[in-house]
């Protein structure tokens, strides 16, 4: 039995020794695959594993944990100079109703913070994204009179921080801002507007932070492709001055000024031409028969309502200002011309009605006088003739007989050979027919009233004169 136990123990040791050798060969094959390649092959060089290299954290390199970045650089010392430059990417919209504008721009700040200086053999800068901004001090610049603003965050926050070895810092961000613009519409739509975007430090006065344009007028750059549908961008320029607040003090303020001139062609097509055509259309009624009441009244009412619609449409797209705009002057004068054309026909129609009433009374009077008897009388005149008159004769005709008295109507001696004239006041059918034809022709001539005749010249002349004065003043 001791011999068998000894033999089993030897066999067990041999098996364990074989397993150890097999495990070592497998580990060597997987841990050193490059040894199997020939020395001349490209893969014979040993590839360094970057994951095993020693890393230096940004906070250690910039020594962020060693300083208190809640305080500005050179705290309790001179003011920190912060240079600013702006690149305008787009001018998105101009709103007359809200009196504001929307602009997208790249805002860049430049300053020096010696706490962020780091050693570098190549003197190269380091660039970071917005996550480091929350750990260091940055200028607290804001937009004065802004209504809305935001930093773009697609696909990540559009913030860039670049630190140089000597401590200089470049802080850039892409922002869209909507700011107020005080507009003067007294010359609208023939106006030019100047809007301003103002930048200022919120907390630091001019004793702590000196905000300035980094390169003067060249600090502001724009894209040549910027355009607006209603405005022509004339110029961009920069200014700076101090702003005073009674409770906090003086602050440096930077201004981005740009001038816009409105395109007039859109308003010519949408406002001025339709208004002018409506005024000209109202003049057509002067050539329509004054007895065509439905035609002239409907034409006048249509032009008045159309002018009211044009005025309402223009004012709907404008702020409710308390002063008169240039377009208001043109539209309301045009409205007055249209309204006067309606009043002109009202006057013509009234005078026509009054004259027709008088003519009716004269005809009735003539009928009553036609029943009078014929009165013969002989008058001493150079020659004798017979005059047929009806009851509608004028007073001048009757007065021509006033000098002949009844005493002069006597038979005279034939030897004196005086001529006789017999005047008979009678109404026969032939005389009555002749008189009616004359009255009918007189009425046809008088169908075009004198007011219409004068209006055909006065209305166009006055409107042309108004247009000359208007465009000379506002253009």
CSV table of C-alpha atoms in Angstrom, one decimal:
chain,number,residue,atom,x,y,z
A,1,UNK,CA,0.0,0.0,0.0
A,2,UNK,CA,2.7,2.6,0.7
A,3,UNK,CA,4.1,1.8,-2.8
A,4,UNK,CA,0.8,2.5,-4.5
A,5,UNK,CA,0.3,5.8,-2.6
A,6,UNK,CA,3.8,6.9,-3.6
A,7,UNK,CA,3.1,6.2,-7.2
A,8,UNK,CA,-0.2,8.1,-7.3
A,9,UNK,CA,1.5,11.1,-5.7
A,10,UNK,CA,4.2,11.1,-8.4
A,11,UNK,CA,1.6,11.0,-11.2
A,12,UNK,CA,-0.4,13.9,-9.6
A,13,UNK,CA,2.7,16.0,-9.5
A,14,UNK,CA,3.5,15.3,-13.2
A,15,UNK,CA,0.0,16.3,-14.3
A,16,UNK,CA,0.2,19.6,-12.3
A,17,UNK,CA,3.6,20.4,-13.9
A,18,UNK,CA,2.2,19.9,-17.4
A,19,UNK,CA,-0.8,22.2,-16.8
A,20,UNK,CA,1.5,25.0,-15.5
A,21,UNK,CA,3.7,24.8,-18.6
A,22,UNK,CA,0.7,24.9,-20.9
A,23,UNK,CA,-0.8,28.0,-19.2
A,24,UNK,CA,2.5,29.8,-19.5
A,25,UNK,CA,2.8,29.2,-23.2
A,26,UNK,CA,-0.8,30.4,-23.8
A,27,UNK,CA,-0.2,33.6,-21.8
A,28,UNK,CA,3.0,34.4,-23.7
A,29,UNK,CA,1.3,33.9,-27.1
A,30,UNK,CA,-1.5,36.4,-26.3
A,31,UNK,CA,0.5,39.0,-24.5
A,32,UNK,CA,3.3,39.4,-27.1
A,33,UNK,CA,1.9,39.0,-30.6
A,34,UNK,CA,4.4,41.4,-32.1
A,35,UNK,CA,7.2,38.9,-31.5
A,36,UNK,CA,5.9,36.5,-34.2
A,37,UNK,CA,6.6,39.1,-37.0
A,38,UNK,CA,9.8,39.5,-38.7
A,39,UNK,CA,12.1,42.3,-37.8
A,40,UNK,CA,11.9,43.9,-41.2
A,41,UNK,CA,8.1,44.2,-41.3
A,42,UNK,CA,6.3,47.5,-40.4
A,43,UNK,CA,4.5,45.8,-37.5
A,44,UNK,CA,7.7,44.9,-35.8
A,45,UNK,CA,7.8,48.4,-34.1
A,46,UNK,CA,6.2,48.5,-30.7
A,47,UNK,CA,3.0,50.5,-30.6
A,48,UNK,CA,2.7,52.6,-27.5
A,49,UNK,CA,-0.6,52.4,-25.6
A,50,UNK,CA,-2.0,55.9,-25.1
A,51,UNK,CA,-4.3,54.8,-22.4
A,52,UNK,CA,-1.4,53.9,-20.2
A,53,UNK,CA,0.4,57.3,-20.7
A,54,UNK,CA,0.4,59.7,-17.7
A,55,UNK,CA,-2.4,62.3,-18.1
A,56,UNK,CA,-2.3,66.0,-16.8
A,57,UNK,CA,-5.8,67.4,-15.9
A,58,UNK,CA,-6.8,70.8,-17.2
A,59,UNK,CA,-7.5,72.0,-13.6
A,60,UNK,CA,-3.9,71.0,-12.7
A,61,UNK,CA,-2.4,72.6,-15.8
A,62,UNK,CA,-4.2,75.9,-15.4
A,63,UNK,CA,-4.0,75.7,-11.6
A,64,UNK,CA,-7.8,76.4,-11.3
A,65,UNK,CA,-8.0,74.9,-7.9
A,66,UNK,CA,-5.3,77.1,-6.6
A,67,UNK,CA,-7.1,80.4,-7.2
A,68,UNK,CA,-10.4,82.0,-6.4
A,69,UNK,CA,-12.0,82.8,-9.8
A,70,UNK,CA,-15.0,84.5,-8.2
A,71,UNK,CA,-12.9,87.6,-8.1
A,72,UNK,CA,-11.7,89.5,-11.2
A,73,UNK,CA,-8.0,89.5,-12.3
A,74,UNK,CA,-5.9,92.0,-10.3
A,75,UNK,CA,-8.5,92.3,-7.7
A,76,UNK,CA,-8.2,95.6,-5.7
A,77,UNK,CA,-5.9,96.9,-8.4
A,78,UNK,CA,-6.4,98.8,-11.6
A,79,UNK,CA,-9.3,98.2,-13.9
A,80,UNK,CA,-9.1,95.1,-16.1
A,81,UNK,CA,-9.0,96.0,-19.8
A,82,UNK,CA,-11.4,93.9,-21.8
A,83,UNK,CA,-11.4,94.3,-25.6
A,84,UNK,CA,-14.4,93.4,-27.6
A,85,UNK,CA,-15.0,92.8,-31.3
A,86,UNK,CA,-18.2,91.7,-33.0
A,87,UNK,CA,-18.9,90.0,-36.3
A,88,UNK,CA,-22.5,90.4,-37.4
A,89,UNK,CA,-23.7,87.1,-39.0
A,90,UNK,CA,-27.2,88.2,-39.9
A,91,UNK,CA,-29.8,90.9,-39.4
A,92,UNK,CA,-32.9,88.7,-39.1
A,93,UNK,CA,-35.9,91.0,-38.8
A,94,UNK,CA,-37.0,94.6,-38.2
A,95,UNK,CA,-40.5,95.0,-36.6
A,96,UNK,CA,-42.2,98.4,-36.9
A,97,UNK,CA,-45.1,97.2,-34.7
A,98,UNK,CA,-42.9,96.1,-31.8
A,99,UNK,CA,-40.2,98.7,-32.6
A,100,UNK,CA,-37.3,96.2,-32.3
A,101,UNK,CA,-34.8,94.3,-34.4
A,102,UNK,CA,-33.3,90.8,-34.2
A,103,UNK,CA,-29.6,90.2,-34.8
A,104,UNK,CA,-27.3,87.1,-34.8
A,105,UNK,CA,-23.6,87.9,-34.0
A,106,UNK,CA,-20.3,86.5,-32.8
A,107,UNK,CA,-19.3,88.3,-29.6
A,108,UNK,CA,-15.6,88.0,-28.7
A,109,UNK,CA,-13.8,89.2,-25.5
A,110,UNK,CA,-10.1,89.6,-25.0
A,111,UNK,CA,-8.4,90.0,-21.6
A,112,UNK,CA,-5.4,88.8,-19.6
A,113,UNK,CA,-5.7,86.7,-16.5
A,114,UNK,CA,-2.2,85.7,-15.1
A,115,UNK,CA,-3.8,83.1,-13.0
A,116,UNK,CA,-4.4,81.0,-16.1
A,117,UNK,CA,-0.8,81.2,-17.4
A,118,UNK,CA,0.9,77.8,-18.0
A,119,UNK,CA,4.3,76.6,-19.1
A,120,UNK,CA,4.5,75.6,-22.8
A,121,UNK,CA,7.7,74.8,-24.8
A,122,UNK,CA,5.9,75.5,-28.1
A,123,UNK,CA,4.0,78.6,-27.0
A,124,UNK,CA,0.8,77.1,-28.3
A,125,UNK,CA,-2.7,78.0,-27.0
A,126,UNK,CA,-5.2,75.6,-25.6
A,127,UNK,CA,-8.8,75.7,-26.7
A,128,UNK,CA,-11.8,74.6,-24.6
A,129,UNK,CA,-15.5,74.5,-24.9
A,130,UNK,CA,-18.1,76.0,-22.6
A,131,UNK,CA,-17.6,73.6,-19.7
A,132,UNK,CA,-14.5,75.4,-18.6
A,133,UNK,CA,-16.2,78.8,-18.6
A,134,UNK,CA,-18.1,78.0,-15.5
A,135,UNK,CA,-14.9,77.4,-13.6
A,136,UNK,CA,-13.0,80.6,-14.4
A,137,UNK,CA,-13.7,84.4,-14.4
A,138,UNK,CA,-15.3,85.9,-17.5
A,139,UNK,CA,-16.6,89.4,-18.2
A,140,UNK,CA,-20.3,89.9,-17.4
A,141,UNK,CA,-21.2,91.7,-20.6
A,142,UNK,CA,-25.0,92.1,-21.3
A,143,UNK,CA,-27.1,93.8,-24.0
A,144,UNK,CA,-28.8,97.0,-22.8
A,145,UNK,CA,-32.4,97.4,-23.8
A,146,UNK,CA,-32.6,93.8,-25.0
A,147,UNK,CA,-35.9,92.0,-25.0
A,148,UNK,CA,-34.8,88.5,-25.7
A,149,UNK,CA,-31.4,86.8,-26.2
A,150,UNK,CA,-30.0,83.3,-26.2
A,151,UNK,CA,-26.7,81.5,-26.9
A,152,UNK,CA,-27.0,78.9,-29.6
A,153,UNK,CA,-26.7,75.3,-28.4
A,154,UNK,CA,-26.9,73.1,-31.6
A,155,UNK,CA,-25.3,70.7,-31.5
A,156,UNK,CA,-23.5,71.9,-28.4
A,157,UNK,CA,-23.2,75.3,-26.8
A,158,UNK,CA,-21.6,77.7,-29.3
A,159,UNK,CA,-18.9,78.8,-26.8
A,160,UNK,CA,-15.2,78.8,-27.3
A,161,UNK,CA,-12.5,79.6,-24.8
A,162,UNK,CA,-8.8,79.9,-25.9
A,163,UNK,CA,-6.1,80.3,-23.3
A,164,UNK,CA,-2.5,81.4,-24.2
A,165,UNK,CA,0.6,80.5,-22.2
A,166,UNK,CA,1.1,84.1,-21.0
A,167,UNK,CA,-2.5,84.2,-19.6
A,168,UNK,CA,-4.3,86.0,-22.4
A,169,UNK,CA,-7.8,84.7,-23.0
A,170,UNK,CA,-10.1,84.8,-25.9
A,171,UNK,CA,-13.8,84.1,-25.1
A,172,UNK,CA,-16.2,83.8,-28.0
A,173,UNK,CA,-19.8,83.0,-28.2
A,174,UNK,CA,-22.6,83.0,-30.9
A,175,UNK,CA,-25.7,84.8,-29.7
A,176,UNK,CA,-29.0,86.0,-31.1
A,177,UNK,CA,-30.5,89.1,-29.5
A,178,UNK,CA,-33.7,91.0,-29.9
A,179,UNK,CA,-33.3,94.6,-28.8
A,180,UNK,CA,-35.5,97.8,-28.8
A,181,UNK,CA,-35.0,100.4,-31.5
A,182,UNK,CA,-36.6,103.8,-31.1
A,183,UNK,CA,-38.0,104.6,-34.6
A,184,UNK,CA,-39.4,107.8,-35.9
A,185,UNK,CA,-42.2,107.2,-38.4
A,186,UNK,CA,-43.0,110.8,-39.3
A,187,UNK,CA,-41.6,110.3,-42.8
A,188,UNK,CA,-42.9,106.7,-43.2
A,189,UNK,CA,-42.5,105.0,-45.7
A,190,UNK,CA,-39.9,107.5,-47.1
A,191,UNK,CA,-37.9,107.2,-43.8
A,192,UNK,CA,-34.5,106.1,-42.6
A,193,UNK,CA,-34.0,104.4,-39.2
A,194,UNK,CA,-30.9,104.2,-37.0
A,195,UNK,CA,-30.9,101.4,-34.5
A,196,UNK,CA,-28.3,100.7,-31.8
A,197,UNK,CA,-27.2,97.6,-30.0
A,198,UNK,CA,-25.5,98.5,-26.7
A,199,UNK,CA,-23.1,96.4,-24.6
A,200,UNK,CA,-22.2,97.0,-21.0
A,201,UNK,CA,-20.8,95.3,-18.0
A,202,UNK,CA,-23.5,94.5,-15.5
A,203,UNK,CA,-21.6,94.4,-12.2
A,204,UNK,CA,-18.3,96.1,-12.7
A,205,UNK,CA,-18.0,99.9,-13.0
A,206,UNK,CA,-15.3,101.6,-15.0
A,207,UNK,CA,-13.0,101.4,-11.9
A,208,UNK,CA,-13.0,97.6,-12.1
A,209,UNK,CA,-13.5,96.8,-15.8
A,210,UNK,CA,-12.6,98.9,-18.8
A,211,UNK,CA,-14.6,97.8,-21.8
A,212,UNK,CA,-13.4,99.1,-25.2
A,213,UNK,CA,-13.4,98.2,-28.9
A,214,UNK,CA,-10.3,96.1,-29.5
A,215,UNK,CA,-9.5,97.5,-33.0
A,216,UNK,CA,-11.5,100.7,-33.1
A,217,UNK,CA,-13.9,100.9,-36.1
A,218,UNK,CA,-12.4,97.7,-37.5
A,219,UNK,CA,-13.7,95.8,-34.4
A,220,UNK,CA,-17.1,95.5,-36.2
A,221,UNK,CA,-17.3,93.3,-39.3
A,222,UNK,CA,-20.4,92.3,-41.3
A,223,UNK,CA,-21.2,89.7,-43.9
A,224,UNK,CA,-21.6,91.3,-47.3
A,225,UNK,CA,-24.6,89.0,-48.0
A,226,UNK,CA,-26.7,90.5,-45.3
A,227,UNK,CA,-29.9,91.9,-46.8
A,228,UNK,CA,-33.5,92.7,-45.7
A,229,UNK,CA,-36.7,92.7,-47.8
A,230,UNK,CA,-37.8,96.2,-46.8
A,231,UNK,CA,-34.6,97.9,-45.9
A,232,UNK,CA,-31.3,98.8,-47.5
A,233,UNK,CA,-28.4,98.6,-44.9
A,234,UNK,CA,-26.5,101.8,-45.4
A,235,UNK,CA,-23.7,101.6,-42.9
A,236,UNK,CA,-22.4,100.0,-39.6
A,237,UNK,CA,-20.2,101.9,-37.2
A,238,UNK,CA,-19.1,101.7,-33.5
A,239,UNK,CA,-19.0,104.3,-30.7
A,240,UNK,CA,-18.4,104.2,-27.0
A,241,UNK,CA,-19.1,106.4,-24.0
A,242,UNK,CA,-19.8,106.3,-20.3
A,243,UNK,CA,-23.2,105.6,-18.8
A,244,UNK,CA,-24.2,106.8,-15.4
A,245,UNK,CA,-26.6,105.2,-12.9
A,246,UNK,CA,-27.4,107.2,-9.8
A,247,UNK,CA,-27.3,104.2,-7.5
A,248,UNK,CA,-24.2,102.3,-8.8
A,249,UNK,CA,-22.0,104.7,-10.7
A,250,UNK,CA,-20.3,105.0,-14.1
A,251,UNK,CA,-20.0,102.1,-16.6
A,252,UNK,CA,-18.3,101.7,-20.0
A,253,UNK,CA,-20.8,101.2,-22.7
A,254,UNK,CA,-20.2,100.1,-26.3
A,255,UNK,CA,-22.6,100.9,-29.2
A,256,UNK,CA,-23.1,99.1,-32.5
A,257,UNK,CA,-25.0,101.6,-34.8
A,258,UNK,CA,-26.5,100.8,-38.1
A,259,UNK,CA,-28.6,102.9,-40.5
A,260,UNK,CA,-31.4,101.4,-42.6
A,261,UNK,CA,-33.2,103.1,-45.5
A,262,UNK,CA,-36.6,101.7,-46.4
A,263,UNK,CA,-37.4,100.5,-49.9
A,264,UNK,CA,-40.2,102.5,-51.3
A,265,UNK,CA,-41.2,100.3,-54.3
A,266,UNK,CA,-43.3,97.9,-52.2
A,267,UNK,CA,-45.4,100.8,-50.8
A,268,UNK,CA,-45.8,102.4,-54.2
A,269,UNK,CA,-47.4,99.1,-55.4
A,270,UNK,CA,-49.4,98.4,-52.3
A,271,UNK,CA,-50.5,101.9,-51.1
A,272,UNK,CA,-49.8,104.9,-53.3
A,273,UNK,CA,-50.8,103.5,-56.7
A,274,UNK,CA,-54.2,102.0,-55.5
A,275,UNK,CA,-55.0,105.3,-53.7
A,276,UNK,CA,-54.2,107.3,-56.8
A,277,UNK,CA,-56.3,105.1,-59.0
A,278,UNK,CA,-59.2,105.4,-56.6
A,279,UNK,CA,-59.1,109.2,-56.7
A,280,UNK,CA,-58.9,109.1,-60.5
A,281,UNK,CA,-61.9,106.6,-60.6
A,282,UNK,CA,-63.9,109.1,-58.6
A,283,UNK,CA,-63.5,111.7,-61.3
A,284,UNK,CA,-65.4,109.5,-63.8
A,285,UNK,CA,-68.7,110.5,-62.2
A,286,UNK,CA,-68.1,114.1,-63.5
A,287,UNK,CA,-68.7,112.7,-67.0
A,288,UNK,CA,-71.8,110.7,-66.1
A,289,UNK,CA,-75.3,112.3,-66.7
A,290,UNK,CA,-76.4,114.0,-63.6
A,291,UNK,CA,-79.8,112.3,-63.8
A,292,UNK,CA,-78.1,108.9,-63.5
A,293,UNK,CA,-78.4,108.8,-59.8
A,294,UNK,CA,-77.7,105.1,-59.2
A,295,UNK,CA,-74.5,105.1,-61.3
A,296,UNK,CA,-73.0,108.1,-59.7
A,297,UNK,CA,-73.9,107.3,-56.1
A,298,UNK,CA,-72.6,103.7,-56.4
A,299,UNK,CA,-69.4,104.9,-57.9
A,300,UNK,CA,-68.8,107.4,-55.2
A,301,UNK,CA,-69.6,105.0,-52.3
A,302,UNK,CA,-67.3,102.3,-53.8
A,303,UNK,CA,-64.3,104.6,-54.0
A,304,UNK,CA,-64.9,105.9,-50.5
A,305,UNK,CA,-65.1,102.4,-49.0
A,306,UNK,CA,-62.0,101.3,-51.0
A,307,UNK,CA,-60.0,104.2,-49.6
A,308,UNK,CA,-61.1,103.3,-46.1
A,309,UNK,CA,-59.9,99.8,-46.6
A,310,UNK,CA,-56.5,101.0,-47.8
A,311,UNK,CA,-56.1,103.3,-44.8
A,312,UNK,CA,-57.1,100.5,-42.4
A,313,UNK,CA,-54.6,98.0,-44.0
A,314,UNK,CA,-51.7,100.4,-43.7
A,315,UNK,CA,-52.4,101.3,-40.1
A,316,UNK,CA,-52.8,97.7,-39.1
A,317,UNK,CA,-49.1,97.0,-39.8
A,318,UNK,CA,-47.9,100.2,-37.9
A,319,UNK,CA,-47.6,101.0,-34.3
A,320,UNK,CA,-50.2,103.4,-32.8
A,321,UNK,CA,-48.2,106.5,-32.8
A,322,UNK,CA,-49.6,109.9,-31.8
A,323,UNK,CA,-48.2,111.9,-34.7
A,324,UNK,CA,-49.0,112.0,-38.4
A,325,UNK,CA,-47.0,109.9,-40.8
A,326,UNK,CA,-46.2,110.8,-44.4
A,327,UNK,CA,-48.3,108.0,-45.7
A,328,UNK,CA,-51.2,109.3,-43.6
A,329,UNK,CA,-51.1,112.7,-45.3
A,330,UNK,CA,-51.2,111.1,-48.7
A,331,UNK,CA,-54.0,108.7,-47.9
A,332,UNK,CA,-56.2,111.2,-46.1
A,333,UNK,CA,-55.8,113.8,-48.7
A,334,UNK,CA,-56.8,111.2,-51.3
A,335,UNK,CA,-59.7,110.2,-49.2
A,336,UNK,CA,-60.8,113.9,-49.0
A,337,UNK,CA,-60.7,114.1,-52.8
A,338,UNK,CA,-62.9,111.0,-53.1
A,339,UNK,CA,-65.3,112.3,-50.5
A,340,UNK,CA,-65.5,115.7,-52.2
A,341,UNK,CA,-66.5,114.0,-55.5
A,342,UNK,CA,-69.5,112.5,-53.6
A,343,UNK,CA,-70.4,115.8,-52.1
A,344,UNK,CA,-70.1,117.4,-55.6
A,345,UNK,CA,-72.7,115.1,-57.0
A,346,UNK,CA,-74.9,115.8,-53.9
A,347,UNK,CA,-74.7,119.5,-54.7
A,348,UNK,CA,-75.4,118.9,-58.4
A,349,UNK,CA,-78.4,116.7,-57.6
A,350,UNK,CA,-79.8,119.3,-55.2
A,351,UNK,CA,-79.5,122.2,-57.6
A,352,UNK,CA,-81.0,120.2,-60.4
A,353,UNK,CA,-84.0,119.4,-58.2
A,354,UNK,CA,-84.5,123.0,-57.3
A,355,UNK,CA,-84.3,124.2,-60.9
A,356,UNK,CA,-86.8,121.5,-62.0
A,357,UNK,CA,-89.2,122.8,-59.4
A,358,UNK,CA,-88.9,126.3,-60.7
A,359,UNK,CA,-89.4,125.2,-64.3
A,360,UNK,CA,-92.6,123.3,-63.2
A,361,UNK,CA,-94.0,126.4,-61.6
A,362,UNK,CA,-93.2,128.5,-64.8
A,363,UNK,CA,-95.0,125.9,-67.0
A,364,UNK,CA,-98.1,126.1,-64.8
A,365,UNK,CA,-98.0,129.8,-64.9
A,366,UNK,CA,-97.7,129.7,-68.7
A,367,UNK,CA,-100.8,127.4,-68.9
A,368,UNK,CA,-102.8,129.9,-66.9
A,369,UNK,CA,-101.8,132.8,-69.1
A,370,UNK,CA,-102.5,130.9,-72.3
A,371,UNK,CA,-106.2,131.1,-71.6
A,372,UNK,CA,-106.2,134.9,-71.9
A,373,UNK,CA,-108.1,136.5,-74.8
A,374,UNK,CA,-106.4,138.0,-77.8
A,375,UNK,CA,-106.1,141.8,-77.4
A,376,UNK,CA,-105.6,143.7,-80.7
A,377,UNK,CA,-103.9,147.1,-80.6
A,378,UNK,CA,-102.5,149.3,-83.3
A,379,UNK,CA,-99.4,151.2,-82.6
A,380,UNK,CA,-97.7,153.9,-84.5
A,381,UNK,CA,-94.5,152.2,-85.7
A,382,UNK,CA,-92.4,152.4,-88.8
A,383,UNK,CA,-93.8,149.2,-90.1
A,384,UNK,CA,-96.5,146.8,-89.1
A,385,UNK,CA,-95.9,143.2,-88.1
A,386,UNK,CA,-97.6,140.6,-86.1
A,387,UNK,CA,-95.9,139.1,-83.0
A,388,UNK,CA,-97.1,135.7,-81.6
A,389,UNK,CA,-96.3,135.2,-77.9
A,390,UNK,CA,-97.4,132.7,-75.3
A,391,UNK,CA,-97.6,133.0,-71.6
A,392,UNK,CA,-93.9,132.1,-71.1
A,393,UNK,CA,-92.5,135.3,-72.7
A,394,UNK,CA,-89.9,137.1,-70.7
A,395,UNK,CA,-90.3,140.4,-69.0
A,396,UNK,CA,-88.0,142.1,-71.5
A,397,UNK,CA,-90.4,141.3,-74.3
A,398,UNK,CA,-93.3,142.7,-72.3
A,399,UNK,CA,-91.5,145.8,-71.4
A,400,UNK,CA,-90.8,146.5,-75.1
A,401,UNK,CA,-94.5,147.3,-75.4
A,402,UNK,CA,-94.7,149.4,-72.3
A,403,UNK,CA,-94.1,152.7,-74.1
A,404,UNK,CA,-97.1,152.3,-76.3
A,405,UNK,CA,-100.2,153.6,-74.5
A,406,UNK,CA,-103.8,153.0,-75.3
A,407,UNK,CA,-104.1,156.6,-76.5
A,408,UNK,CA,-101.7,156.0,-79.3
A,409,UNK,CA,-103.7,153.2,-80.7
A,410,UNK,CA,-106.0,155.3,-82.9
A,411,UNK,CA,-106.9,155.2,-86.5
A,412,UNK,CA,-104.8,157.6,-88.6
A,413,UNK,CA,-105.5,159.4,-91.8
A,414,UNK,CA,-104.5,157.5,-94.9
A,415,UNK,CA,-103.0,160.6,-96.4
A,416,UNK,CA,-100.2,160.6,-93.8
A,417,UNK,CA,-99.4,157.1,-95.1
A,418,UNK,CA,-98.2,155.9,-91.7
A,419,UNK,CA,-97.6,152.3,-91.3
A,420,UNK,CA,-99.6,150.3,-88.7
A,421,UNK,CA,-98.5,147.4,-86.5
A,422,UNK,CA,-101.0,145.1,-85.0
A,423,UNK,CA,-99.9,143.2,-81.9
A,424,UNK,CA,-102.0,140.2,-81.1
A,425,UNK,CA,-101.5,138.3,-77.9
A,426,UNK,CA,-102.8,134.9,-78.7
A,427,UNK,CA,-101.8,131.3,-78.3
A,428,UNK,CA,-102.1,129.2,-81.4
A,429,UNK,CA,-100.9,125.6,-81.9
A,430,UNK,CA,-98.1,126.5,-84.2
A,431,UNK,CA,-96.5,129.0,-81.8
A,432,UNK,CA,-96.9,126.6,-78.9
A,433,UNK,CA,-95.1,123.8,-80.8
A,434,UNK,CA,-92.2,126.1,-81.7
A,435,UNK,CA,-91.8,127.2,-78.1
A,436,UNK,CA,-91.8,123.6,-76.8
A,437,UNK,CA,-89.0,122.6,-79.2
A,438,UNK,CA,-86.9,125.5,-78.0
A,439,UNK,CA,-87.3,124.5,-74.4
A,440,UNK,CA,-86.4,120.9,-75.1
A,441,UNK,CA,-83.1,121.9,-76.8
A,442,UNK,CA,-82.3,124.2,-73.9
A,443,UNK,CA,-82.8,121.3,-71.4
A,444,UNK,CA,-80.4,119.1,-73.4
A,445,UNK,CA,-77.7,121.7,-73.4
A,446,UNK,CA,-78.1,122.2,-69.6
A,447,UNK,CA,-77.9,118.4,-68.7
A,448,UNK,CA,-74.2,118.8,-68.0
A,449,UNK,CA,-74.3,121.0,-65.0
A,450,UNK,CA,-71.8,123.9,-64.6
A,451,UNK,CA,-70.4,122.4,-61.4
A,452,UNK,CA,-69.5,119.2,-63.2
A,453,UNK,CA,-67.8,121.2,-65.9
A,454,UNK,CA,-65.7,123.1,-63.4
A,455,UNK,CA,-64.9,119.9,-61.4
A,456,UNK,CA,-63.4,118.2,-64.5
A,457,UNK,CA,-60.6,120.7,-64.4
A,458,UNK,CA,-60.4,121.7,-60.7
A,459,UNK,CA,-60.2,118.2,-59.2
A,460,UNK,CA,-57.4,116.8,-61.4
A,461,UNK,CA,-55.4,120.1,-61.3
A,462,UNK,CA,-55.6,120.3,-57.5
A,463,UNK,CA,-54.5,116.6,-57.1
A,464,UNK,CA,-51.6,117.0,-59.4
A,465,UNK,CA,-50.4,120.0,-57.5
A,466,UNK,CA,-50.7,118.1,-54.2
A,467,UNK,CA,-48.6,115.3,-55.6
A,468,UNK,CA,-45.9,117.7,-56.8
A,469,UNK,CA,-45.7,119.3,-53.3
A,470,UNK,CA,-45.8,116.0,-51.5
A,471,UNK,CA,-43.0,114.2,-53.4
A,472,UNK,CA,-40.8,117.3,-53.4
A,473,UNK,CA,-41.0,117.6,-49.6
A,474,UNK,CA,-40.5,113.9,-48.7
A,475,UNK,CA,-38.1,112.7,-51.4
